[in-house]
mmCIF file of C-alpha atoms and ligand atoms in Angstrom:
data_model
loop_
_atom_site.group_PDB
_atom_site.id
_atom_site.type_symbol
_atom_site.label_atom_id
_atom_site.label_comp_id
_atom_site.label_asym_id
_atom_site.label_seq_id
_atom_site.Cartn_x
_atom_site.Cartn_y
_atom_site.Cartn_z
ATOM 1 C CA MET A 1150 61.697 -53.719 3.181
ATOM 2 C CA ARG A 1151 60.462 -50.302 4.422
ATOM 3 C CA ALA A 1152 57.307 -49.175 4.418
ATOM 4 C CA ALA A 1153 55.657 -46.171 6.421
ATOM 5 C CA VAL A 1154 52.861 -47.476 9.579
ATOM 6 C CA VAL A 1155 50.492 -45.892 11.487
ATOM 7 C CA HIS A 1156 50.744 -47.886 14.719
ATOM 8 C CA GLU A 1157 47.423 -46.942 16.422
ATOM 9 C CA ILE A 1158 44.227 -44.284 14.984
ATOM 10 C CA GLY A 1159 44.750 -40.819 15.890
ATOM 11 C CA GLN A 1160 48.563 -40.308 15.386
ATOM 12 C CA ASP A 1161 49.701 -37.549 13.237
ATOM 13 C CA LYS A 1162 52.688 -39.171 12.132
ATOM 14 C CA LEU A 1163 53.967 -42.127 10.411
ATOM 15 C CA GLU A 1164 56.813 -44.541 11.342
ATOM 16 C CA VAL A 1165 59.104 -45.554 8.243
ATOM 17 C CA LEU A 1166 60.219 -48.870 9.397
ATOM 18 C CA ASP A 1167 62.662 -51.057 7.566
ATOM 19 C CA ASP A 1168 61.551 -54.412 9.610
ATOM 20 C CA VAL A 1169 58.189 -54.921 7.282
ATOM 21 C CA GLU A 1170 57.186 -58.144 4.856
ATOM 22 C CA ALA A 1171 54.123 -58.132 2.447
ATOM 23 C CA VAL A 1172 52.486 -61.441 3.303
ATOM 24 C CA GLY A 1173 49.603 -63.549 1.367
ATOM 25 C CA PHE A 1174 50.851 -64.411 -1.688
ATOM 26 C CA GLY A 1175 49.749 -67.339 -2.849
ATOM 27 C CA PRO A 1176 47.244 -68.403 -5.668
ATOM 28 C CA GLY A 1177 45.278 -65.450 -7.781
ATOM 29 C CA LYS A 1178 47.630 -62.829 -5.808
ATOM 30 C CA VAL A 1179 50.028 -61.010 -7.390
ATOM 31 C CA ARG A 1180 53.167 -59.458 -5.469
ATOM 32 C CA ILE A 1181 54.368 -54.940 -6.713
ATOM 33 C CA ARG A 1182 56.957 -53.189 -6.360
ATOM 34 C CA ILE A 1183 55.906 -49.512 -5.711
ATOM 35 C CA ARG A 1184 56.930 -47.111 -7.155
ATOM 36 C CA ALA A 1185 55.216 -43.783 -6.769
ATOM 37 C CA THR A 1186 51.994 -43.420 -5.259
ATOM 38 C CA GLY A 1187 50.131 -40.088 -3.894
ATOM 39 C CA LEU A 1188 48.925 -39.023 -0.729
ATOM 40 C CA CYS A 1189 45.287 -38.782 -1.030
ATOM 41 C CA HIS A 1190 42.673 -36.821 1.684
ATOM 42 C CA SER A 1191 41.611 -40.372 3.017
ATOM 43 C CA ASP A 1192 44.554 -42.128 4.114
ATOM 44 C CA VAL A 1193 44.398 -39.523 6.381
ATOM 45 C CA SER A 1194 41.235 -39.547 7.405
ATOM 46 C CA ALA A 1195 41.904 -43.680 8.239
ATOM 47 C CA MET A 1196 44.901 -42.352 9.815
ATOM 48 C CA ASN A 1197 42.142 -39.693 12.465
ATOM 49 C CA GLY A 1198 39.868 -42.551 12.349
ATOM 50 C CA VAL A 1199 37.281 -40.570 10.412
ATOM 51 C CA LEU A 1200 37.654 -43.408 7.932
ATOM 52 C CA PRO A 1201 36.841 -46.991 9.205
ATOM 53 C CA GLN A 1202 40.886 -48.928 9.362
ATOM 54 C CA PRO A 1203 42.290 -51.223 11.673
ATOM 55 C CA ALA A 1204 45.653 -50.616 13.190
ATOM 56 C CA PRO A 1205 48.321 -51.155 13.251
ATOM 57 C CA PHE A 1206 48.476 -49.853 8.899
ATOM 58 C CA VAL A 1207 50.303 -48.960 5.786
ATOM 59 C CA PRO A 1208 48.473 -46.611 4.664
ATOM 60 C CA GLY A 1209 48.222 -45.428 0.805
ATOM 61 C CA HIS A 1210 45.643 -46.759 -1.526
ATOM 62 C CA GLU A 1211 46.642 -44.531 -5.451
ATOM 63 C CA GLY A 1212 49.708 -46.391 -6.631
ATOM 64 C CA ALA A 1213 51.693 -47.280 -8.917
ATOM 65 C CA GLY A 1214 54.418 -49.787 -9.715
ATOM 66 C CA GLU A 1215 56.356 -53.226 -11.338
ATOM 67 C CA ILE A 1216 54.339 -56.888 -10.865
ATOM 68 C CA LEU A 1217 57.393 -59.284 -9.658
ATOM 69 C CA ASP A 1218 55.670 -62.282 -9.000
ATOM 70 C CA VAL A 1219 52.260 -63.644 -10.244
ATOM 71 C CA GLY A 1220 50.941 -66.542 -8.118
ATOM 72 C CA ASP A 1221 48.986 -69.199 -9.572
ATOM 73 C CA GLY A 1222 45.623 -68.695 -11.509
ATOM 74 C CA VAL A 1223 47.124 -65.641 -12.500
ATOM 75 C CA SER A 1224 47.221 -65.720 -16.713
ATOM 76 C CA ARG A 1225 46.642 -61.988 -17.545
ATOM 77 C CA LEU A 1226 49.624 -60.973 -15.720
ATOM 78 C CA ALA A 1227 53.355 -61.640 -15.553
ATOM 79 C CA ALA A 1228 56.754 -60.435 -13.819
ATOM 80 C CA GLY A 1229 57.987 -56.859 -15.228
ATOM 81 C CA ASP A 1230 54.265 -55.739 -16.260
ATOM 82 C CA ARG A 1231 53.551 -52.410 -15.259
ATOM 83 C CA VAL A 1232 50.957 -51.575 -13.449
ATOM 84 C CA LEU A 1233 48.011 -48.965 -11.359
ATOM 85 C CA MET A 1234 46.771 -50.311 -8.352
ATOM 86 C CA CYS A 1235 42.743 -50.473 -7.862
ATOM 87 C CA TRP A 1236 41.613 -50.069 -4.161
ATOM 88 C CA LEU A 1237 38.172 -51.338 -5.280
ATOM 89 C CA PRO A 1238 38.116 -54.233 -7.752
ATOM 90 C CA ALA A 1239 35.076 -55.281 -9.415
ATOM 91 C CA CYS A 1240 35.094 -58.954 -9.019
ATOM 92 C CA GLY A 1241 32.309 -58.907 -12.070
ATOM 93 C CA GLY A 1242 30.227 -61.264 -10.220
ATOM 94 C CA CYS A 1243 28.387 -60.004 -7.445
ATOM 95 C CA ALA A 1244 24.935 -58.348 -7.990
ATOM 96 C CA ALA A 1245 26.337 -55.003 -8.097
ATOM 97 C CA CYS A 1246 28.791 -55.711 -11.246
ATOM 98 C CA ARG A 1247 25.829 -57.924 -13.105
ATOM 99 C CA ARG A 1248 24.187 -54.402 -12.554
ATOM 100 C CA GLY A 1249 26.789 -52.424 -14.353
ATOM 101 C CA GLN A 1250 27.585 -50.910 -11.102
ATOM 102 C CA GLY A 1251 31.088 -52.098 -10.060
ATOM 103 C CA HIS A 1252 32.351 -48.720 -8.441
ATOM 104 C CA LEU A 1253 29.522 -50.093 -5.593
ATOM 105 C CA CYS A 1254 31.318 -53.643 -5.409
ATOM 106 C CA LEU A 1255 32.658 -54.956 -2.183
ATOM 107 C CA ALA A 1256 34.330 -58.501 -3.159
ATOM 108 C CA GLY A 1257 37.433 -56.453 -2.599
ATOM 109 C CA PHE A 1258 36.520 -55.412 0.852
ATOM 110 C CA MET A 1259 36.363 -58.518 2.006
ATOM 111 C CA ASN A 1260 40.254 -58.867 2.059
ATOM 112 C CA ALA A 1261 40.536 -55.573 4.419
ATOM 113 C CA GLY A 1262 40.246 -57.328 7.707
ATOM 114 C CA THR A 1263 43.150 -59.611 6.971
ATOM 115 C CA PRO A 1264 46.489 -57.953 7.405
ATOM 116 C CA SER A 1265 48.502 -57.254 4.712
ATOM 117 C CA PHE A 1266 51.949 -56.863 6.261
ATOM 118 C CA ARG A 1267 54.410 -58.367 8.880
ATOM 119 C CA ARG A 1268 57.126 -56.986 11.150
ATOM 120 C CA PRO A 1269 58.594 -58.782 13.827
ATOM 121 C CA GLY A 1270 55.756 -57.416 16.469
ATOM 122 C CA GLY A 1271 52.967 -58.612 14.947
ATOM 123 C CA ASP A 1272 49.916 -58.433 11.726
ATOM 124 C CA VAL A 1273 49.715 -54.920 9.889
ATOM 125 C CA PHE A 1274 46.830 -54.174 7.894
ATOM 126 C CA GLY A 1275 47.048 -52.151 4.831
ATOM 127 C CA PHE A 1276 44.871 -49.388 3.904
ATOM 128 C CA ALA A 1277 41.282 -49.935 2.323
ATOM 129 C CA GLY A 1278 43.393 -53.834 1.502
ATOM 130 C CA THR A 1279 46.338 -52.264 -0.307
ATOM 131 C CA GLY A 1280 48.885 -50.460 1.503
ATOM 132 C CA THR A 1281 50.683 -48.506 -0.790
ATOM 133 C CA PHE A 1282 53.559 -47.049 1.738
ATOM 134 C CA THR A 1283 55.950 -49.372 1.062
ATOM 135 C CA GLU A 1284 58.273 -50.849 -1.554
ATOM 136 C CA GLU A 1285 56.371 -54.083 -1.999
ATOM 137 C CA VAL A 1286 52.857 -55.695 -1.344
ATOM 138 C CA VAL A 1287 50.587 -58.194 -2.193
ATOM 139 C CA VAL A 1288 47.206 -57.951 -3.563
ATOM 140 C CA ASP A 1289 44.466 -59.946 -5.540
ATOM 141 C CA ALA A 1290 45.322 -59.764 -9.538
ATOM 142 C CA GLY A 1291 41.881 -57.451 -9.569
ATOM 143 C CA CYS A 1292 44.287 -54.610 -7.518
ATOM 144 C CA ALA A 1293 46.551 -55.200 -10.238
ATOM 145 C CA VAL A 1294 45.563 -53.224 -13.873
ATOM 146 C CA PRO A 1295 47.947 -52.824 -17.055
ATOM 147 C CA ILE A 1296 49.029 -49.431 -18.076
ATOM 148 C CA PRO A 1297 50.475 -48.507 -20.798
ATOM 149 C CA ASP A 1298 54.228 -47.854 -21.371
ATOM 150 C CA ASP A 1299 54.151 -43.785 -22.471
ATOM 151 C CA VAL A 1300 52.317 -43.950 -18.665
ATOM 152 C CA PRO A 1301 55.094 -42.479 -16.419
ATOM 153 C CA PHE A 1302 54.264 -44.432 -12.603
ATOM 154 C CA ASP A 1303 53.032 -41.116 -10.612
ATOM 155 C CA ILE A 1304 50.578 -40.260 -13.656
ATOM 156 C CA ALA A 1305 49.302 -44.059 -13.033
ATOM 157 C CA ALA A 1306 49.247 -43.438 -9.439
ATOM 158 C CA LEU A 1307 46.920 -40.295 -9.772
ATOM 159 C CA ILE A 1308 44.769 -42.206 -11.858
ATOM 160 C CA GLY A 1309 44.631 -44.864 -9.508
ATOM 161 C CA CYS A 1310 42.556 -42.653 -6.801
ATOM 162 C CA GLY A 1311 42.300 -38.695 -6.917
ATOM 163 C CA VAL A 1312 41.759 -37.751 -10.613
ATOM 164 C CA THR A 1313 39.399 -40.717 -11.536
ATOM 165 C CA THR A 1314 37.150 -39.789 -8.702
ATOM 166 C CA GLY A 1315 37.282 -36.202 -9.186
ATOM 167 C CA LEU A 1316 36.392 -37.219 -13.041
ATOM 168 C CA GLY A 1317 34.389 -39.543 -12.360
ATOM 169 C CA ALA A 1318 31.981 -37.461 -10.156
ATOM 170 C CA ALA A 1319 31.535 -35.054 -13.366
ATOM 171 C CA ILE A 1320 31.668 -37.371 -16.147
ATOM 172 C CA ASN A 1321 29.440 -40.007 -14.535
ATOM 173 C CA THR A 1322 28.075 -39.421 -11.688
ATOM 174 C CA ALA A 1323 26.669 -35.666 -12.329
ATOM 175 C CA LYS A 1324 26.860 -35.324 -16.243
ATOM 176 C CA VAL A 1325 27.499 -31.964 -15.960
ATOM 177 C CA GLU A 1326 25.683 -30.389 -19.714
ATOM 178 C CA ALA A 1327 27.222 -27.652 -21.536
ATOM 179 C CA GLY A 1328 26.940 -24.439 -20.424
ATOM 180 C CA SER A 1329 25.655 -24.746 -17.497
ATOM 181 C CA SER A 1330 26.943 -23.188 -13.962
ATOM 182 C CA VAL A 1331 28.961 -25.350 -11.419
ATOM 183 C CA ALA A 1332 30.744 -24.786 -8.280
ATOM 184 C CA VAL A 1333 33.115 -26.694 -6.700
ATOM 185 C CA ILE A 1334 33.966 -26.839 -2.687
ATOM 186 C CA GLY A 1335 37.161 -28.185 -2.345
ATOM 187 C CA CYS A 1336 39.864 -27.852 -4.665
ATOM 188 C CA GLY A 1337 42.604 -30.330 -3.392
ATOM 189 C CA GLY A 1338 43.995 -33.006 -5.929
ATOM 190 C CA VAL A 1339 39.938 -34.041 -6.142
ATOM 191 C CA GLY A 1340 38.325 -31.126 -6.773
ATOM 192 C CA ILE A 1341 40.911 -30.109 -9.767
ATOM 193 C CA SER A 1342 39.933 -33.061 -10.845
ATOM 194 C CA ALA A 1343 35.957 -32.337 -10.573
ATOM 195 C CA ILE A 1344 37.024 -28.837 -12.299
ATOM 196 C CA GLN A 1345 38.607 -30.728 -15.309
ATOM 197 C CA GLY A 1346 35.989 -33.193 -15.448
ATOM 198 C CA ALA A 1347 33.193 -29.709 -15.833
ATOM 199 C CA LYS A 1348 35.534 -28.118 -18.239
ATOM 200 C CA LEU A 1349 35.064 -31.036 -20.564
ATOM 201 C CA GLN A 1350 31.898 -31.152 -20.484
ATOM 202 C CA GLY A 1351 31.826 -28.089 -21.402
ATOM 203 C CA ALA A 1352 30.840 -26.233 -18.314
ATOM 204 C CA ALA A 1353 29.653 -22.473 -18.945
ATOM 205 C CA GLN A 1354 30.757 -21.196 -15.653
ATOM 206 C CA ILE A 1355 33.034 -23.499 -12.955
ATOM 207 C CA VAL A 1356 33.544 -21.510 -9.791
ATOM 208 C CA ALA A 1357 36.634 -22.366 -7.370
ATOM 209 C CA VAL A 1358 35.403 -22.395 -3.522
ATOM 210 C CA ASP A 1359 38.295 -23.438 -1.371
ATOM 211 C CA PRO A 1360 40.117 -21.729 2.321
ATOM 212 C CA VAL A 1361 43.705 -21.714 0.876
ATOM 213 C CA GLU A 1362 45.040 -18.998 -1.739
ATOM 214 C CA SER A 1363 47.318 -21.051 -3.490
ATOM 215 C CA ARG A 1364 44.614 -24.291 -4.803
ATOM 216 C CA ARG A 1365 42.036 -21.388 -6.195
ATOM 217 C CA GLU A 1366 45.084 -20.013 -7.765
ATOM 218 C CA ALA A 1367 45.701 -23.516 -9.548
ATOM 219 C CA ALA A 1368 42.066 -23.969 -9.992
ATOM 220 C CA LEU A 1369 42.028 -21.194 -12.334
ATOM 221 C CA ARG A 1370 45.161 -22.808 -13.593
ATOM 222 C CA PHE A 1371 42.942 -26.134 -14.236
ATOM 223 C CA GLY A 1372 39.722 -24.773 -15.667
ATOM 224 C CA ALA A 1373 37.974 -22.717 -13.206
ATOM 225 C CA THR A 1374 36.643 -19.551 -14.339
ATOM 226 C CA GLU A 1375 36.474 -17.635 -11.312
ATOM 227 C CA ALA A 1376 38.055 -18.463 -7.793
ATOM 228 C CA VAL A 1377 36.899 -17.329 -4.448
ATOM 229 C CA ALA A 1378 37.644 -17.744 -0.559
ATOM 230 C CA PRO A 1379 34.072 -19.809 1.329
ATOM 231 C CA ASP A 1380 33.313 -16.690 2.344
ATOM 232 C CA ARG A 1381 32.778 -15.131 -0.607
ATOM 233 C CA LEU A 1382 30.500 -18.460 -1.957
ATOM 234 C CA ALA A 1383 27.100 -16.515 -1.345
ATOM 235 C CA ASP A 1384 28.160 -13.425 -3.136
ATOM 236 C CA ALA A 1385 29.483 -15.773 -5.906
ATOM 237 C CA LYS A 1386 26.078 -17.292 -6.060
ATOM 238 C CA GLN A 1387 24.239 -14.065 -6.373
ATOM 239 C CA ARG A 1388 25.726 -12.443 -8.869
ATOM 240 C CA ILE A 1389 26.569 -15.878 -11.459
ATOM 241 C CA THR A 1390 22.756 -16.970 -10.940
ATOM 242 C CA ALA A 1391 20.943 -14.140 -10.120
ATOM 243 C CA GLY A 1392 20.533 -15.797 -6.396
ATOM 244 C CA GLU A 1393 18.925 -18.672 -7.761
ATOM 245 C CA GLY A 1394 21.657 -21.245 -7.205
ATOM 246 C CA PHE A 1395 24.482 -23.214 -9.346
ATOM 247 C CA ASP A 1396 23.362 -26.482 -12.103
ATOM 248 C CA TYR A 1397 25.248 -28.566 -10.177
ATOM 249 C CA VAL A 1398 27.519 -27.959 -6.727
ATOM 250 C CA PHE A 1399 30.350 -30.456 -6.056
ATOM 251 C CA GLU A 1400 31.439 -31.079 -2.341
ATOM 252 C CA VAL A 1401 34.709 -32.514 -2.252
ATOM 253 C CA VAL A 1402 35.261 -32.398 1.770
ATOM 254 C CA GLY A 1403 33.238 -34.519 3.475
ATOM 255 C CA LYS A 1404 31.503 -32.431 6.031
ATOM 256 C CA SER A 1405 27.942 -32.077 6.931
ATOM 257 C CA ALA A 1406 28.557 -28.320 7.287
ATOM 258 C CA THR A 1407 30.068 -27.910 3.819
ATOM 259 C CA ALA A 1408 27.642 -30.880 2.114
ATOM 260 C CA ARG A 1409 24.953 -28.027 3.803
ATOM 261 C CA THR A 1410 26.389 -25.236 2.125
ATOM 262 C CA ALA A 1411 26.820 -27.003 -1.516
ATOM 263 C CA TYR A 1412 22.655 -28.338 -0.875
ATOM 264 C CA GLU A 1413 21.981 -24.517 -0.379
ATOM 265 C CA THR A 1414 24.273 -22.994 -3.020
ATOM 266 C CA THR A 1415 22.851 -25.855 -5.587
ATOM 267 C CA ARG A 1416 19.290 -24.630 -7.439
ATOM 268 C CA ARG A 1417 16.025 -25.855 -7.379
ATOM 269 C CA GLY A 1418 16.296 -29.093 -9.480
ATOM 270 C CA GLY A 1419 19.788 -28.624 -9.313
ATOM 271 C CA THR A 1420 22.539 -31.522 -8.619
ATOM 272 C CA LEU A 1421 24.898 -31.204 -5.893
ATOM 273 C CA CYS A 1422 27.214 -34.316 -6.048
ATOM 274 C CA VAL A 1423 29.362 -35.689 -2.994
ATOM 275 C CA VAL A 1424 32.490 -36.743 -3.539
ATOM 276 C CA GLY A 1425 33.949 -36.361 -0.326
ATOM 277 C CA ALA A 1426 34.269 -39.503 2.355
ATOM 278 C CA GLY A 1427 33.136 -38.119 5.564
ATOM 279 C CA ALA A 1428 32.744 -39.939 8.807
ATOM 280 C CA MET A 1429 29.539 -42.094 10.260
ATOM 281 C CA ASP A 1430 28.807 -39.518 12.984
ATOM 282 C CA ASP A 1431 28.796 -36.295 10.755
ATOM 283 C CA HIS A 1432 24.916 -36.233 9.592
ATOM 284 C CA LEU A 1433 23.798 -34.074 7.103
ATOM 285 C CA ARG A 1434 20.567 -32.207 8.160
ATOM 286 C CA LEU A 1435 17.650 -31.388 5.311
ATOM 287 C CA ASN A 1436 14.013 -30.756 6.211
ATOM 288 C CA MET A 1437 11.399 -32.765 4.848
ATOM 289 C CA PHE A 1438 9.743 -29.523 3.030
ATOM 290 C CA GLU A 1439 13.396 -28.593 1.597
ATOM 291 C CA LEU A 1440 13.496 -32.027 0.272
ATOM 292 C CA PHE A 1441 10.441 -32.422 -1.345
ATOM 293 C CA PHE A 1442 9.991 -28.951 -2.570
ATOM 294 C CA ASP A 1443 13.019 -28.054 -4.200
ATOM 295 C CA GLU A 1444 13.521 -31.284 -5.901
ATOM 296 C CA LYS A 1445 17.260 -30.492 -5.924
ATOM 297 C CA ARG A 1446 18.827 -34.091 -6.484
ATOM 298 C CA ILE A 1447 21.761 -35.592 -4.406
ATOM 299 C CA LEU A 1448 23.777 -37.597 -6.403
ATOM 300 C CA PRO A 1449 26.442 -39.880 -4.103
ATOM 301 C CA SER A 1450 29.903 -40.223 -6.517
ATOM 302 C CA MET A 1451 32.269 -42.938 -5.263
ATOM 303 C CA TYR A 1452 35.673 -43.719 -6.949
ATOM 304 C CA GLY A 1453 34.086 -41.536 -9.821
ATOM 305 C CA GLY A 1454 30.934 -43.640 -9.970
ATOM 306 C CA GLY A 1455 31.545 -45.941 -13.206
ATOM 307 C CA ASP A 1456 33.051 -48.565 -14.583
ATOM 308 C CA VAL A 1457 36.400 -47.954 -12.530
ATOM 309 C CA LEU A 1458 38.770 -49.425 -15.950
ATOM 310 C CA ARG A 1459 36.752 -48.016 -18.168
ATOM 311 C CA SER A 1460 37.517 -44.474 -15.998
ATOM 312 C CA TYR A 1461 41.049 -45.366 -15.790
ATOM 313 C CA GLU A 1462 41.046 -45.761 -20.255
ATOM 314 C CA ARG A 1463 39.514 -42.518 -20.331
ATOM 315 C CA ALA A 1464 41.518 -40.336 -18.382
ATOM 316 C CA ILE A 1465 44.542 -42.298 -19.953
ATOM 317 C CA ALA A 1466 43.311 -40.946 -23.205
ATOM 318 C CA LEU A 1467 42.335 -36.857 -22.343
ATOM 319 C CA TRP A 1468 45.783 -37.242 -21.086
ATOM 320 C CA ARG A 1469 47.668 -37.770 -23.859
ATOM 321 C CA ALA A 1470 45.731 -35.857 -26.035
ATOM 322 C CA GLY A 1471 46.600 -32.634 -24.125
ATOM 323 C CA ARG A 1472 43.051 -32.028 -22.817
ATOM 324 C CA ILE A 1473 43.612 -33.221 -19.225
ATOM 325 C CA ASP A 1474 46.812 -31.897 -16.888
ATOM 326 C CA LEU A 1475 47.821 -34.740 -14.504
ATOM 327 C CA ALA A 1476 51.319 -33.730 -14.352
ATOM 328 C CA GLY A 1477 50.304 -30.146 -12.792
ATOM 329 C CA LEU A 1478 48.331 -32.281 -10.126
ATOM 330 C CA ILE A 1479 51.833 -32.636 -8.638
ATOM 331 C CA THR A 1480 53.358 -30.216 -6.802
ATOM 332 C CA HIS A 1481 55.105 -31.837 -4.510
ATOM 333 C CA ARG A 1482 57.360 -34.613 -4.496
ATOM 334 C CA VAL A 1483 59.516 -36.470 -1.790
ATOM 335 C CA PRO A 1484 61.011 -40.171 -0.525
ATOM 336 C CA LEU A 1485 58.991 -42.326 1.613
ATOM 337 C CA ALA A 1486 61.883 -40.784 3.810
ATOM 338 C CA GLY A 1487 60.051 -37.850 4.164
ATOM 339 C CA ILE A 1488 56.609 -38.860 4.231
ATOM 340 C CA ASN A 1489 55.776 -36.709 6.902
ATOM 341 C CA ASP A 1490 56.848 -33.892 5.085
ATOM 342 C CA ALA A 1491 53.751 -35.128 2.616
ATOM 343 C CA LEU A 1492 51.353 -35.292 5.531
ATOM 344 C CA ALA A 1493 52.036 -31.468 6.385
ATOM 345 C CA GLN A 1494 51.926 -30.106 3.111
ATOM 346 C CA MET A 1495 48.453 -31.425 2.379
ATOM 347 C CA ARG A 1496 47.563 -30.362 6.078
ATOM 348 C CA SER A 1497 48.311 -26.533 5.667
ATOM 349 C CA GLY A 1498 46.600 -26.637 2.125
ATOM 350 C CA GLU A 1499 50.131 -26.455 -0.327
ATOM 351 C CA ALA A 1500 49.743 -29.562 -1.970
ATOM 352 C CA LEU A 1501 47.473 -30.196 -4.748
ATOM 353 C CA ARG A 1502 49.321 -34.033 -4.777
ATOM 354 C CA THR A 1503 52.061 -35.028 -3.507
ATOM 355 C CA CYS A 1504 54.195 -37.878 -4.774
ATOM 356 C CA ILE A 1505 55.852 -40.323 -2.691
ATOM 357 C CA GLU A 1506 58.349 -42.233 -5.108
ATOM 358 C CA LEU A 1507 59.727 -45.228 -4.143
HETATM 359 ZN ZN1 ZN B 3005 41.937 -41.653 -2.139
HETATM 360 ZN ZN1 ZN B 3006 31.175 -57.725 -7.964
#
C-alpha cells in the first residue's frame, strides 16, 4: 500500500512509496483505512528533530477513516465503523487516569518505539505510535474513537488533534472567563481553535498575533476582535489593556522567544497558556523575582488538557450547532501524492490546515 515516509530526521520532504505494509495486527488491535488526515505542525517538528521520533517513519497523527478489521478481544468496535484517531489514548487504569488527567496517560506512548510498518528495506515507525499519511494503519483499539454518521472524515480528523488542542487550551486549561482580554500568538489551525474557544467562553477582546497576513485575516473571521503582526503586539497591549497586559495569553508557536513575549504580554496575576510543542534544548528564561512578584500563572496545555473523549464530543456538539467553524479551517486539500505541496503550504503560512484525502 501507499504511505508517505521520512527516511531520516532532518529531511524536509516526504517520499510517497507503494511498498509499505501496516504491521502489528493482533489481539487488542484494529486495522484502519485512513480517509482523511490533516498536516499538523507537530508532524513537521518530528521531521526536523524538534520533537523526538525514531526514523524512518510515517508522519501524521490527525486522521480519520473506517475500521477494516478488529483483533481478538476488541468488542466495542467492528469492521465498517467510522472512527477518528486518538494519538494519546487514556488507558483508564494508571495513576494519571485515576486522577482524571487522562491526557497525561503515557500508556499509549509505550507503542511509539515499536515499528508500525514494514518495507522490503526494513522497519518503519509511525509518528507518535500512529502514522496517518498512509492508506492503512494498525493501532491499539483505544486509538480508534467512533464518530457519528453526520461528521465527515475531514472534520473528524481535525478534531483528532488541532481542534481539540486549541479549544481545550481555552476551555479546559485556561478556563477563559467571560469579559476577559485574550491574546493568541500563532494563528495556524490550533491558534484559530484557541480563538474560537476564547470566543465561546465569552472573552471581550481577542487579539490574534501572527506575522502572516492571510492568517490574521482568517483569525478575524473566526472570532478575533483584532489581528496584529508581532511587532504591533506591544502597541495593542498598551492600547487595549492600558499597558497592564492581557488576562490570558496563548503561546501557540512552541518557541522560547514567543513564550517570553507571551509572558511579558500577560498581566500580573494573569494566565500564560503554553500550547505550542517545542524543543528539549530551547529554554524559557524567567528570573526568580518576576516569577514570584508578578504571580503570573503559567499553564501548559497538552492535547487540550482534559478528558480527550469528552473534548471530542464537545467539539462535535459545538460544530453541529454551528457554534464553531471547522470546515473553514481546511484551506487546502491534496491527495497523498501532493503531500509535499501540503508541507510547502504549511511552511509558507498560507494554510490553516491542509487535508490530505485518501
Ligand atoms: Zn497535532
Ligand atoms: Zn492511563
